[in-house]
Short mmCIF file of N, CA and C in Angstrom, two decimals:
data_model
loop_
_atom_site.label_atom_id
_atom_site.label_comp_id
_atom_site.label_asym_id
_atom_site.label_seq_id
_atom_site.Cartn_x
_atom_site.Cartn_y
_atom_site.Cartn_z
N ILE Q 1 -23.94 -1.19 40.60
CA ILE Q 1 -24.26 -2.53 40.64
C ILE Q 1 -23.93 -3.18 39.22
N ASN Q 2 -23.28 -4.42 39.32
CA ASN Q 2 -22.61 -5.05 38.28
C ASN Q 2 -23.24 -6.31 38.41
N ILE Q 3 -23.85 -6.98 37.01
CA ILE Q 3 -24.35 -8.25 36.85
C ILE Q 3 -23.38 -8.98 36.08
N SER Q 4 -22.85 -10.01 36.63
CA SER Q 4 -21.84 -10.82 35.78
C SER Q 4 -22.23 -12.11 35.52
N PHE Q 5 -21.74 -13.05 34.48
CA PHE Q 5 -22.13 -14.26 34.14
C PHE Q 5 -20.93 -15.23 34.26
N ASN Q 6 -21.21 -16.35 34.59
CA ASN Q 6 -20.49 -17.51 34.51
C ASN Q 6 -21.00 -18.81 34.33
N ALA Q 7 -20.38 -19.84 34.57
CA ALA Q 7 -21.00 -21.27 34.25
C ALA Q 7 -21.88 -21.59 35.24
N ASN Q 8 -21.74 -20.84 36.40
CA ASN Q 8 -22.80 -21.14 37.58
C ASN Q 8 -24.28 -20.40 37.47
N GLY Q 9 -24.07 -19.22 36.66
CA GLY Q 9 -25.39 -18.33 36.58
C GLY Q 9 -24.79 -16.90 36.65
N LEU Q 10 -26.00 -16.12 37.22
CA LEU Q 10 -25.49 -14.57 37.25
C LEU Q 10 -25.52 -14.40 38.75
N SER Q 11 -24.51 -13.45 38.88
CA SER Q 11 -24.13 -12.94 40.27
C SER Q 11 -24.27 -11.35 40.22
N PHE Q 12 -24.26 -10.72 41.43
CA PHE Q 12 -24.35 -9.27 41.41
C PHE Q 12 -23.50 -8.78 42.27
N ASP Q 13 -22.78 -7.76 41.84
CA ASP Q 13 -21.57 -7.19 42.66
C ASP Q 13 -22.21 -5.76 43.27
N ASN Q 14 -22.06 -5.32 44.52
CA ASN Q 14 -22.64 -4.25 45.11
C ASN Q 14 -24.08 -4.25 45.20
N ALA Q 15 -24.52 -5.08 45.53
CA ALA Q 15 -26.15 -5.28 45.41
C ALA Q 15 -26.71 -5.97 46.73
N GLU Q 16 -25.77 -6.06 47.74
CA GLU Q 16 -26.07 -6.75 48.93
C GLU Q 16 -27.39 -6.14 49.70
N GLY Q 17 -28.22 -6.76 50.05
CA GLY Q 17 -29.46 -6.04 50.75
C GLY Q 17 -30.53 -5.58 49.78
N MET Q 18 -30.39 -5.64 48.55
CA MET Q 18 -31.15 -4.96 47.53
C MET Q 18 -32.09 -5.99 46.93
N PRO Q 19 -33.43 -5.50 46.62
CA PRO Q 19 -34.12 -6.22 46.24
C PRO Q 19 -33.91 -6.85 44.66
N VAL Q 20 -34.20 -7.96 44.26
CA VAL Q 20 -33.82 -8.57 43.00
C VAL Q 20 -35.12 -9.10 42.40
N SER Q 21 -35.47 -8.78 41.19
CA SER Q 21 -36.59 -9.10 40.52
C SER Q 21 -36.25 -9.72 39.15
N VAL Q 22 -36.75 -10.90 38.84
CA VAL Q 22 -36.44 -11.39 37.32
C VAL Q 22 -37.69 -11.50 36.71
N TYR Q 23 -37.82 -11.12 35.47
CA TYR Q 23 -38.84 -11.29 34.57
C TYR Q 23 -38.49 -11.93 33.36
N THR Q 24 -39.50 -12.56 32.83
CA THR Q 24 -39.48 -13.20 31.34
C THR Q 24 -39.53 -11.83 30.41
N SER Q 25 -39.22 -12.16 29.10
CA SER Q 25 -39.40 -11.28 28.11
C SER Q 25 -40.99 -10.66 27.84
N ALA Q 26 -41.71 -11.46 28.26
CA ALA Q 26 -43.13 -11.29 28.32
C ALA Q 26 -43.76 -10.24 29.47
N GLY Q 27 -42.83 -10.21 30.47
CA GLY Q 27 -43.09 -9.46 31.56
C GLY Q 27 -43.60 -10.13 32.88
N GLN Q 28 -43.69 -11.48 32.65
CA GLN Q 28 -44.04 -12.45 33.84
C GLN Q 28 -42.99 -12.41 34.95
N LEU Q 29 -43.27 -12.19 36.25
CA LEU Q 29 -42.39 -12.18 37.31
C LEU Q 29 -41.90 -13.81 37.49
N VAL Q 30 -40.67 -14.01 37.34
CA VAL Q 30 -40.11 -15.46 37.61
C VAL Q 30 -39.57 -15.47 39.11
N MET Q 31 -38.96 -14.49 39.67
CA MET Q 31 -38.70 -14.51 41.10
C MET Q 31 -38.44 -13.30 41.44
N HIS Q 32 -38.54 -12.95 42.97
CA HIS Q 32 -38.22 -11.82 43.71
C HIS Q 32 -37.65 -12.18 45.07
N HIS Q 33 -36.55 -11.64 45.24
CA HIS Q 33 -36.02 -11.79 46.65
C HIS Q 33 -35.08 -10.83 46.91
N THR Q 34 -34.49 -10.74 48.17
CA THR Q 34 -33.50 -9.82 48.51
C THR Q 34 -32.09 -10.49 48.40
N ASN Q 35 -31.03 -9.70 47.64
CA ASN Q 35 -29.82 -10.33 47.52
C ASN Q 35 -29.02 -10.32 48.81
N TYR Q 36 -28.46 -11.47 49.11
CA TYR Q 36 -27.41 -11.61 50.26
C TYR Q 36 -26.34 -12.18 49.82
N ASN Q 37 -24.94 -11.83 50.38
CA ASN Q 37 -23.84 -12.52 50.16
C ASN Q 37 -23.46 -12.72 48.62
N ASN Q 38 -23.77 -11.89 47.71
CA ASN Q 38 -23.66 -11.93 46.25
C ASN Q 38 -24.04 -13.40 45.86
N GLU Q 39 -25.30 -13.70 46.09
CA GLU Q 39 -25.95 -14.90 45.65
C GLU Q 39 -25.75 -15.12 44.14
N ILE Q 40 -25.74 -16.32 43.64
CA ILE Q 40 -25.82 -16.66 42.29
C ILE Q 40 -27.21 -17.27 41.89
N LEU Q 41 -27.83 -16.51 40.72
CA LEU Q 41 -29.02 -17.02 40.30
C LEU Q 41 -28.79 -18.03 39.15
N ARG Q 42 -29.56 -19.12 39.23
CA ARG Q 42 -29.41 -20.13 38.21
C ARG Q 42 -30.74 -20.13 37.39
N LEU Q 43 -30.71 -19.63 36.03
CA LEU Q 43 -31.85 -19.73 35.29
C LEU Q 43 -31.72 -20.58 34.01
N PRO Q 44 -32.84 -20.87 33.50
CA PRO Q 44 -32.84 -21.86 32.12
C PRO Q 44 -32.39 -20.73 31.24
N LYS Q 45 -32.21 -21.40 29.90
CA LYS Q 45 -31.94 -20.53 28.81
C LYS Q 45 -33.26 -19.56 28.62
N GLY Q 46 -32.98 -18.41 28.14
CA GLY Q 46 -34.02 -17.47 27.78
C GLY Q 46 -33.51 -16.26 28.14
N LEU Q 47 -34.46 -15.14 27.59
CA LEU Q 47 -34.15 -13.70 27.82
C LEU Q 47 -34.96 -13.21 28.80
N TYR Q 48 -34.33 -12.37 29.87
CA TYR Q 48 -34.88 -11.95 30.97
C TYR Q 48 -34.71 -10.53 31.08
N VAL Q 49 -35.46 -9.86 32.04
CA VAL Q 49 -35.20 -8.51 32.54
C VAL Q 49 -34.87 -8.56 34.04
N ILE Q 50 -33.75 -8.02 34.38
CA ILE Q 50 -33.18 -8.19 35.70
C ILE Q 50 -33.26 -6.89 36.46
N ARG Q 51 -33.99 -6.65 37.68
CA ARG Q 51 -34.12 -5.58 38.11
C ARG Q 51 -33.45 -5.63 39.58
N VAL Q 52 -32.45 -4.98 39.75
CA VAL Q 52 -31.75 -4.94 41.20
C VAL Q 52 -31.80 -3.31 41.68
N GLY Q 53 -32.46 -3.16 42.87
CA GLY Q 53 -32.77 -1.90 43.06
C GLY Q 53 -33.43 -1.12 42.14
N ASN Q 54 -33.08 0.04 41.70
CA ASN Q 54 -33.51 0.85 40.63
C ASN Q 54 -33.02 0.57 39.36
N THR Q 55 -32.06 -0.44 39.28
CA THR Q 55 -31.29 -0.57 37.93
C THR Q 55 -32.00 -1.88 37.20
N ALA Q 56 -32.22 -1.78 35.84
CA ALA Q 56 -32.91 -2.95 35.21
C ALA Q 56 -31.82 -3.00 34.20
N LYS Q 57 -31.78 -4.36 33.73
CA LYS Q 57 -31.01 -4.78 32.47
C LYS Q 57 -31.54 -6.01 31.94
N LYS Q 58 -31.32 -6.03 30.38
CA LYS Q 58 -31.84 -7.20 29.73
C LYS Q 58 -30.68 -8.17 29.81
N VAL Q 59 -30.96 -9.48 30.00
CA VAL Q 59 -29.72 -10.54 29.93
C VAL Q 59 -30.38 -11.69 29.20
N VAL Q 60 -29.44 -12.30 28.47
CA VAL Q 60 -29.68 -13.54 27.53
C VAL Q 60 -29.03 -14.53 28.21
N MET Q 61 -29.63 -15.37 28.62
CA MET Q 61 -28.93 -16.81 29.22
C MET Q 61 -29.05 -17.77 27.93
N SER Q 62 -27.87 -18.09 27.43
CA SER Q 62 -27.67 -18.80 26.31
C SER Q 62 -27.38 -20.26 26.57
N TRP Q 63 -27.10 -20.68 27.85
CA TRP Q 63 -26.79 -21.88 28.12
C TRP Q 63 -27.51 -22.15 29.53
N ARG Q 64 -27.56 -23.54 29.94
CA ARG Q 64 -28.17 -23.82 31.22
C ARG Q 64 -27.15 -23.64 32.25
N ALA Q 65 -27.36 -23.07 33.33
CA ALA Q 65 -26.42 -22.74 34.45
C ALA Q 65 -26.18 -24.20 35.07
N LYS Q 66 -24.95 -24.38 35.62
CA LYS Q 66 -24.77 -25.79 36.27
C LYS Q 66 -25.66 -25.67 37.41
N GLY Q 67 -26.21 -26.83 37.83
CA GLY Q 67 -26.92 -27.20 39.08
C GLY Q 67 -28.49 -26.79 38.73
N TYR Q 68 -28.82 -26.10 37.46
CA TYR Q 68 -30.25 -26.07 37.26
C TYR Q 68 -30.75 -27.25 36.69
N ASN Q 69 -31.88 -27.70 37.32
CA ASN Q 69 -32.56 -28.88 36.83
C ASN Q 69 -33.94 -28.56 36.00
#
């Protein structure tokens, strides 16, 4: 599973059909869904823990993704 960053947000490679959970650094669940078609997550600035299947990674969003209101 690969988590990649670009101006549009976070995308996941090799994760189709897997559950995706996003947590704040304080452990609060921000979102949970099943990943389809290499979706892109748009998140505000901050520190997150991203769990895809059994893999968890810390992610720092240091800019606001395009399209995030």
